[in-house]
Coordinates of C-alpha atoms in Angstrom, one line a residue:
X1 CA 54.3 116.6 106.8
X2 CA 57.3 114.7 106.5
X3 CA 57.7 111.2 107.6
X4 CA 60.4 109.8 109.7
X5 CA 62.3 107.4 107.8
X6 CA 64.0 104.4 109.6
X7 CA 67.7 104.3 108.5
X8 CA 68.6 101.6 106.0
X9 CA 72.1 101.8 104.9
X10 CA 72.3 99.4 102.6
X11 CA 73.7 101.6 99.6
X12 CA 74.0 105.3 98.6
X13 CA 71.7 107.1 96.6
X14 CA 73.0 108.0 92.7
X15 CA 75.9 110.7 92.8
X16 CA 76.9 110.3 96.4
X17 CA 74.9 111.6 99.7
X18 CA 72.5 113.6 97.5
X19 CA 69.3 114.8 99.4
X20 CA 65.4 114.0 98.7
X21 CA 62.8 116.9 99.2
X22 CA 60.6 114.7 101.7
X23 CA 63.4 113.7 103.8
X24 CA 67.3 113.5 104.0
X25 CA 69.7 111.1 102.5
X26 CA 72.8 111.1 104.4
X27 CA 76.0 108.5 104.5
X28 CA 73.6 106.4 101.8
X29 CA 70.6 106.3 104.9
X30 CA 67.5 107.9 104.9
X31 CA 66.2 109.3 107.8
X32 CA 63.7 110.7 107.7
X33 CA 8.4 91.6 126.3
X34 CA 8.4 88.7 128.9
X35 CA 10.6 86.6 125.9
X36 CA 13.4 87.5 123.8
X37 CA 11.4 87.6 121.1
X38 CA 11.7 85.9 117.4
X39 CA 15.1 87.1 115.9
X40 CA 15.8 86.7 112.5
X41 CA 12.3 85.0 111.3
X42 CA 12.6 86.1 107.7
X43 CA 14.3 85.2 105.2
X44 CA 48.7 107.0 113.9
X45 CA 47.1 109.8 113.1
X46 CA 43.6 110.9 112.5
X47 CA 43.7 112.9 109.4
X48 CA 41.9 115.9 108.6
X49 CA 43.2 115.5 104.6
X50 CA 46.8 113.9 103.0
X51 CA 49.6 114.7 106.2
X52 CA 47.2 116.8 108.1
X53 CA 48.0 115.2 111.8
X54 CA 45.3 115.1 114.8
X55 CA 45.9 112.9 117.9
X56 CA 49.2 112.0 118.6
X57 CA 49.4 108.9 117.2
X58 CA 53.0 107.2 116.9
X59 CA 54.0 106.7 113.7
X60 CA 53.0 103.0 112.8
X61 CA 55.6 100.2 110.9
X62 CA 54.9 100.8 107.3
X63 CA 56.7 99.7 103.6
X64 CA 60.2 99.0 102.8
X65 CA 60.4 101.2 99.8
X66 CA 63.9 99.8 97.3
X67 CA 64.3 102.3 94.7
X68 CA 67.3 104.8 93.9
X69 CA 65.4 107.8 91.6
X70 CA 65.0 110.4 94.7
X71 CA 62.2 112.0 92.4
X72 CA 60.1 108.4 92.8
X73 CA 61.3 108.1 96.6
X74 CA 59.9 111.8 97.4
X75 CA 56.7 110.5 96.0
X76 CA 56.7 107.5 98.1
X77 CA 57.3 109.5 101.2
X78 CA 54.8 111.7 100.9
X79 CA 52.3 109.1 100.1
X80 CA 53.3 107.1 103.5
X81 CA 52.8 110.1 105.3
X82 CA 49.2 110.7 103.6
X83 CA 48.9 107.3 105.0
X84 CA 50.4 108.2 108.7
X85 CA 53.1 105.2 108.1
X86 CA 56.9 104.9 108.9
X87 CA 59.0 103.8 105.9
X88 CA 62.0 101.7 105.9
X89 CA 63.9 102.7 102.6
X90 CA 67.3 100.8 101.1
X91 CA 68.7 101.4 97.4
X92 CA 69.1 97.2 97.0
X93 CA 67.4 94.1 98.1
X94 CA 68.3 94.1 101.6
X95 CA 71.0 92.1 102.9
X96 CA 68.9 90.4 106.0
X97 CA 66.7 88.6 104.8
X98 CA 64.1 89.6 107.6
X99 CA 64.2 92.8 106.3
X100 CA 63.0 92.0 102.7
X101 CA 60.4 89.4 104.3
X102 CA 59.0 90.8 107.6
X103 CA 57.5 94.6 106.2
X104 CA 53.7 93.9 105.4
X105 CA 54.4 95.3 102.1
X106 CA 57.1 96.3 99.8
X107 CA 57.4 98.6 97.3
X108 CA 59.9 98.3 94.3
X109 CA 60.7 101.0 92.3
X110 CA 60.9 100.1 88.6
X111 CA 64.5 101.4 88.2
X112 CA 66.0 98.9 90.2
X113 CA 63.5 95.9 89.9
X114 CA 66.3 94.2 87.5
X115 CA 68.6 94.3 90.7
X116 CA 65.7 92.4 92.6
X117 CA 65.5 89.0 90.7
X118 CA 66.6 86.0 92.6
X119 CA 65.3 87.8 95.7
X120 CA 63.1 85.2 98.0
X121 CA 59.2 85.6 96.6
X122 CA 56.9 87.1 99.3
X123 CA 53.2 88.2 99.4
X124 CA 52.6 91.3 99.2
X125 CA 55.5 92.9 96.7
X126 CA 54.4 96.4 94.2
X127 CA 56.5 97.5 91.3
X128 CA 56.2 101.3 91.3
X129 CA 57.2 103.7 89.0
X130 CA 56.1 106.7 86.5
X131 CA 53.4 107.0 84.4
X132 CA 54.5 105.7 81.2
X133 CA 54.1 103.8 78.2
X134 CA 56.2 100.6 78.8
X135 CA 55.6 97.2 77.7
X136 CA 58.7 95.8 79.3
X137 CA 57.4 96.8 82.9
X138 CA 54.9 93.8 83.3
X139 CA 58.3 91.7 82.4
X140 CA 59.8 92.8 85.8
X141 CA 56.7 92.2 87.8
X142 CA 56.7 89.1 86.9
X143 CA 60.7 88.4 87.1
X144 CA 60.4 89.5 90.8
X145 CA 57.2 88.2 92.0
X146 CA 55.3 91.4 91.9
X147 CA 51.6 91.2 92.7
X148 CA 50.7 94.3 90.8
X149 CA 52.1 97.1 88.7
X150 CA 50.8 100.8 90.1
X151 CA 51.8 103.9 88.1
X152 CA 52.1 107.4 89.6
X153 CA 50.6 109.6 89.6
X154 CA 47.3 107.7 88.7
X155 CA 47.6 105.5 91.2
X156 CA 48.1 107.5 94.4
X157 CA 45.2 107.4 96.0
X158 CA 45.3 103.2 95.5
X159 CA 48.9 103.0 96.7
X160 CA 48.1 105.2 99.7
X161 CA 44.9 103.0 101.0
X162 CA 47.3 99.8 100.2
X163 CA 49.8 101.1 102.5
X164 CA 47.9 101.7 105.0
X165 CA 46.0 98.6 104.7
X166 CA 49.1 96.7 104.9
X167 CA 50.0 99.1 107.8
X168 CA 46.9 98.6 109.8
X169 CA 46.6 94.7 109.3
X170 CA 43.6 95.2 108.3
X171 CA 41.5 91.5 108.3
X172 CA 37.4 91.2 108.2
X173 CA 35.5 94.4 108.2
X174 CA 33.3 95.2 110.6
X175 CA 29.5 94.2 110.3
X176 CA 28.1 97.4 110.1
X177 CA 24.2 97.8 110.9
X178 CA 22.4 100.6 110.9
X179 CA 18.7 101.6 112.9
X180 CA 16.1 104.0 111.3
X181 CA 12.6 104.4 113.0
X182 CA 9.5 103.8 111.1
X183 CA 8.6 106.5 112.2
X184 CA 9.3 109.2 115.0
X185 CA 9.7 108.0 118.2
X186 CA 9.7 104.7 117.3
X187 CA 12.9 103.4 119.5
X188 CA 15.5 103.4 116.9
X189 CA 17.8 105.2 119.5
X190 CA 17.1 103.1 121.9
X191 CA 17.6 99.6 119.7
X192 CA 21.1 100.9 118.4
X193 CA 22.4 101.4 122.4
X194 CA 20.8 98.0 123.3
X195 CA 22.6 96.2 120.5
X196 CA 26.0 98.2 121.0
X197 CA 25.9 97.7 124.7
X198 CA 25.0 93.7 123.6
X199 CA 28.3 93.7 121.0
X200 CA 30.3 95.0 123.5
X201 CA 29.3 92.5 125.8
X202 CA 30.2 89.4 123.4
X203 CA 34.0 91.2 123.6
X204 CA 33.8 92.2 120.6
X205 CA 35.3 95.9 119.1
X206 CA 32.2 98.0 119.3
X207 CA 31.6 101.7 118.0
X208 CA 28.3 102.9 118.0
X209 CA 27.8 106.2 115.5
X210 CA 25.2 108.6 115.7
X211 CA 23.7 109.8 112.8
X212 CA 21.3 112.0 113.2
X213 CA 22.3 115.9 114.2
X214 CA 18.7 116.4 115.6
X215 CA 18.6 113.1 117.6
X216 CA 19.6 114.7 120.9
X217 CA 23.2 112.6 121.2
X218 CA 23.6 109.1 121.8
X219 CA 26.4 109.8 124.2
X220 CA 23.6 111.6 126.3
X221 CA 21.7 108.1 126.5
X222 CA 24.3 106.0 127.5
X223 CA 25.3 108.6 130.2
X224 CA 28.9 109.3 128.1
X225 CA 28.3 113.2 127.4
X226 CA 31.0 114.0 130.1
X227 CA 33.5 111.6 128.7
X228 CA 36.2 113.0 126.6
X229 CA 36.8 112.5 123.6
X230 CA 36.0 114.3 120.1
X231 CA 33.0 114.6 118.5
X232 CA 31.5 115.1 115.0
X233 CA 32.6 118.5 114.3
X234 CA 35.9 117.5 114.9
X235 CA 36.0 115.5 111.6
X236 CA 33.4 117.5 109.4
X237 CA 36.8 118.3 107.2
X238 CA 37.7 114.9 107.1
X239 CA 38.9 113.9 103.8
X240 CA 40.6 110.9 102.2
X241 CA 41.5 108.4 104.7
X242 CA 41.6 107.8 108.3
X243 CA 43.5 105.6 110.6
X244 CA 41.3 103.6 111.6
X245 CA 43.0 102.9 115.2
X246 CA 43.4 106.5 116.0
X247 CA 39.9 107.7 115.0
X248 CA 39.1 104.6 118.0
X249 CA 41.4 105.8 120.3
X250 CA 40.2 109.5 119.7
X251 CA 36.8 108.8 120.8
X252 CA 34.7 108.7 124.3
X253 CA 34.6 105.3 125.4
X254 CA 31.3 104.0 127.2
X255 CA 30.7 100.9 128.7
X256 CA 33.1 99.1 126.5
X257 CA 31.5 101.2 123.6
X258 CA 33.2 103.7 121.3
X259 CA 30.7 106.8 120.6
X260 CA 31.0 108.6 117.8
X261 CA 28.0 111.8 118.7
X262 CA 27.2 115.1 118.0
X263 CA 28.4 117.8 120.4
X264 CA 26.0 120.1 122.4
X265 CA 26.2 123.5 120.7
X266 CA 24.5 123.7 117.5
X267 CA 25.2 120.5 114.7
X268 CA 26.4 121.8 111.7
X269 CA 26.4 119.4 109.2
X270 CA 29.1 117.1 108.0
X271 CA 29.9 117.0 104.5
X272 CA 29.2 112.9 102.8
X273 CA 33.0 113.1 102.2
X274 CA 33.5 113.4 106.0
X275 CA 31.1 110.5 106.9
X276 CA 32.4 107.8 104.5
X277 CA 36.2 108.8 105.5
X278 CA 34.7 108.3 109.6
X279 CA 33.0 105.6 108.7
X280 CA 35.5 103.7 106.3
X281 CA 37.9 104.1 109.0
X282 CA 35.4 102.4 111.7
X283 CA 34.9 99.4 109.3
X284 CA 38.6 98.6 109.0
X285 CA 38.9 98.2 112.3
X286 CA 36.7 95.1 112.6
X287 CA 34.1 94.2 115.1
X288 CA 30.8 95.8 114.9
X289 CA 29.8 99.5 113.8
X290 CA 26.0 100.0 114.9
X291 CA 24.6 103.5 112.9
X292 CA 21.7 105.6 114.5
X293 CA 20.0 107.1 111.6
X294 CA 17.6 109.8 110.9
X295 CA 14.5 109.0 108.9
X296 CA 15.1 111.8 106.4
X297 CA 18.0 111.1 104.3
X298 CA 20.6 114.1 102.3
X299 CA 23.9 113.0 100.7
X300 CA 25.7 112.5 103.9
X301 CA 22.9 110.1 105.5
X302 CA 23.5 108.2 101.6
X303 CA 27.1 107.7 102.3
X304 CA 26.0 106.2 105.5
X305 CA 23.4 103.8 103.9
X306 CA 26.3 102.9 101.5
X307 CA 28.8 101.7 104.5
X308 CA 25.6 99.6 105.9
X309 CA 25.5 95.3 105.6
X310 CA 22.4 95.2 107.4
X311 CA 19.4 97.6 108.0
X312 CA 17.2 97.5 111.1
X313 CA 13.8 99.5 110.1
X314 CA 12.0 99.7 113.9
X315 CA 8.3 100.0 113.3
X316 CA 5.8 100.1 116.5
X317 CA 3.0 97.7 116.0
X318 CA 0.2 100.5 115.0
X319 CA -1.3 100.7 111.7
X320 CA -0.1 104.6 111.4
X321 CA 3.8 103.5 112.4
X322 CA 3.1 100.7 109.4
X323 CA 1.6 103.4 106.8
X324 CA 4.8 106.3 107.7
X325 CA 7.3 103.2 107.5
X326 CA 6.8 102.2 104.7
X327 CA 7.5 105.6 102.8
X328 CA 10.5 105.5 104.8
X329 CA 11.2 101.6 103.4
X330 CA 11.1 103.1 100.4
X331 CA 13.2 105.6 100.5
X332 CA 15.3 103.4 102.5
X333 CA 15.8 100.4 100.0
X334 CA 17.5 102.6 97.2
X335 CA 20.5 102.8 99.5
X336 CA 20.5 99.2 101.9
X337 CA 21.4 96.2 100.6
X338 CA 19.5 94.4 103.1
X339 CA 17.2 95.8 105.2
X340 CA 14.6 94.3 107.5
X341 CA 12.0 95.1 109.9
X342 CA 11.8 94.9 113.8
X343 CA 8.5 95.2 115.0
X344 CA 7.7 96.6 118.6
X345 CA 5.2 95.7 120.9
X346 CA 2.4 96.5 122.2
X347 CA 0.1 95.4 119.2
X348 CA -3.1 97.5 117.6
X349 CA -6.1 95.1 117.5
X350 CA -5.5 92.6 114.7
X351 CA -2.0 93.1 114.4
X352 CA 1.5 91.3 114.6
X353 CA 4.9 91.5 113.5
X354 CA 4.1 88.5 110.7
X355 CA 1.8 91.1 109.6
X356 CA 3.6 94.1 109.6
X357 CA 6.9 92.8 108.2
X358 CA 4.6 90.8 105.2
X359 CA 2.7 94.7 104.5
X360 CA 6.0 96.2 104.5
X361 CA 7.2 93.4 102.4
X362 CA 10.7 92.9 103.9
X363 CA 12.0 90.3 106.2
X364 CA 11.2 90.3 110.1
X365 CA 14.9 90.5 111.4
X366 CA 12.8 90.0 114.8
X367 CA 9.7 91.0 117.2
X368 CA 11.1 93.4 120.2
X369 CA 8.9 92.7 123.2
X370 CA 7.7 96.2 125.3
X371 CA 10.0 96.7 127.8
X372 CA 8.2 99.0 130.5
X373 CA 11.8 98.5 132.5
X374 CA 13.4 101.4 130.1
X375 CA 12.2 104.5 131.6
X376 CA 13.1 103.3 135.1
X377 CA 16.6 102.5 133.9
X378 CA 17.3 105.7 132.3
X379 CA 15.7 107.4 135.5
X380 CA 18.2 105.4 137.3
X381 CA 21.1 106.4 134.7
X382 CA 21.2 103.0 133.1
X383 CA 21.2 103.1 129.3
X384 CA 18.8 101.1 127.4
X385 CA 19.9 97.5 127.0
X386 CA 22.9 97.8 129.7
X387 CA 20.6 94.8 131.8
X388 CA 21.3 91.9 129.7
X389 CA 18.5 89.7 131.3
X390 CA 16.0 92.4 130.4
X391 CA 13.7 92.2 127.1
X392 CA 15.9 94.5 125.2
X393 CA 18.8 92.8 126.2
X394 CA 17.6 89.5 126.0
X395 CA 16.6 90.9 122.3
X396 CA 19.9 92.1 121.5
X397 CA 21.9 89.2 122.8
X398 CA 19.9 86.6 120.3
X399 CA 20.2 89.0 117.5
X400 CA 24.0 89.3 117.7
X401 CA 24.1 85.1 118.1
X402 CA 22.4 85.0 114.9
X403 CA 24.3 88.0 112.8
X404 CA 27.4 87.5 113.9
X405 CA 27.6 83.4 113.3
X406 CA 26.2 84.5 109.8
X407 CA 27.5 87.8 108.5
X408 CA 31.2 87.4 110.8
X409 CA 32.4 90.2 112.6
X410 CA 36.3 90.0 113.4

């Protein structure tokens, strides 16, 4: 896939018009419960691989590239359109100064570094150039400012994720947490809408993923299975990396919520390379990412656990919920950084979320209060958690005050 180039015109490539294999160089251009409960009481392009296109996603502002070897230029093109970017390419130091100092990033090939020096120093400025034993290279980064040296072909897949970084603008990740019932049937579903519905609320970017295939579709439970949008399947040959404003825009959107959910024929299942590309993507973004997760976990459910800050384990107050969750803390804990418990009402005789969270020996992220009002708003085609004065809500809406004053979401 070849990128569109805008034209520079600032000089003519070696030996007159000449022609590069990833674009065209022509005339020296290129174109190319009844409280809210205690929260927090313890401690362009969606891409299938490199250049594979999906959504029609315009081209987005990307690198000035100043080099004059066409061999180093066609490597640079192809690596901004691995990272769905439109290049700006000139042969010298630009004569406007805007256009050395306005491109979020800009990439000097090594062969014309020397022409470079005296050039006004800006963030963001790579030398680039081949793969080879040279001492005097680190010289030249230094005479023009450079803030690193990156080699090809070594350092391809670095230089393509700091293009598009630059590219996307990318700030603070997203706080990414992730629900997993105790055991089954313990609400985990029904916690992750409330607290995506809840994120949404506070204005925030929201996407809410759902990560288990048997789980029956989160889209389903916030009343989204109609909406269009793609699904799963749609990226199980995901590979590398995503944009992460197209993978948004590709989605069905849900009450202010972004969905990410399984479609209805049979779930095949998505390879770990696929999920950490989806969710990688989702985290660039910013805002919040809230994971559904199934209690079992393979090698795709580990690259999940892997994207995760924070790790709600939901564990009904009954002695039985306590005994299966904490096999599945254990199992759990290999993967989360941090991962706490929130225990649901109603209590077994002798029982309370101190209790429960002390036997599981992890820290009560909060108590959920029973909130008899679910049924009757699903009946009524209101997802759980979309009535903010309601337990869950109220629930939700405290937890987000805490987490997001303390872990930051943009």
């Amino acid at each position: 896939m070849t990128p569109s180039v805008r034209t520079a015109g600032t000089g003519s490539a070696p030996g007159g018009t000449g022609s590069a294999r990833a674009g065209a160089v022509r005339d020296g251009a290129l174109r190319g419960g009844n409280g809210t409960g205690s929260v927090w009481g313890g401690a362009g392009t969606v891409r299938g691989g490199a250049g594979e296109s999906g959504v029609g996603e315009p081209r987005r502002p990307g690198p000035l590239i100043v080099t004059e070897d066409l061999g180093l230029l066609d490597d640079l093109l192809r690596l901004c359109a691995a990272a769905g970017v439109e290049p700006e390419v000139h042969h010298r130091v630009p004569e406007r100064r805007a256009n050395w100092t306005d491109p979020p990033l800009v990439l000097v090939g090594d062969d014309v570094a020397d022409h470079c020096r005296g050039a006004a120093r800006r963030p963001g400025l790579v030398l680039v150039g081949r793969d080879r034993d040279d001492p005097g290279v680190w010289r030249l980064a230094v005479g023009i400012g450079a803030e690193c040296v990156l080699r090809l072909p070594d350092a391809e897949t670095v230089l393509v994720d700091r293009i598009a970084d630059a590219a996307e603008g990318v700030g603070r990740r997203a706080l990414t947490v992730g629900v997993v019932g105790g055991r089954g049937g313990a609400g985990a579903s029904t916690l992750a809408c409330g607290l995506a519905l809840a994120a949404a609320r506070t204005g925030r970017r929201t996407l809410l993923v759902d990560g288990d295939p048997l789980g029956g579709g989160l889209d389903v439970l916030l009343g989204g299975e109609r909406e269009d949008g793609r699904r799963w399947p749609d990226f199980a040959a995901s590979k590398g990396r995503l944009a992460g404003g197209a993978l948004e825009e590709s989605l069905p959107s849900v009450r202010g919520v972004r969905v990410l959910s399984w479609g209805r024929e049979p779930a095949a299942p998505v390879p770990p390379e696929a999920v950490r590309s989806v969710l990688a993507a989702a985290r660039r973004r910013g805002g919040v990412v809230v994971v559904d997760l199934p209690r079992g976990t393979d090698a795709a459910g580990a690259e999940a656990l892997a994207q995760l800050d924070l790790g709600l384990l939901v564990v009904p107050g009954e002695l039985r919920a306590v005994a299966a969750a904490h096999r599945v803390a254990a199992a759990l804990t290999v993967g989360v950084r941090d991962l706490r418990a929130v225990v649901r009402g109603p209590y077994a005789t002798g029982l309370d979320e101190r209790w429960i969270a002390d036997a599981l020996r992890l820290p009560l992220a909060g108590e959920l209060p029973y909130d008899p009002g679910i049924v009757t708003d699903l009946d009524a085609g209101l997802p759980p958690g979309a009535a903010p004065r309601g337990p869950l809500g109220r629930f939700c809406d405290a937890f987000w005050a805490h987490a997001l004053a303390t872990g930051g979401a943009g």
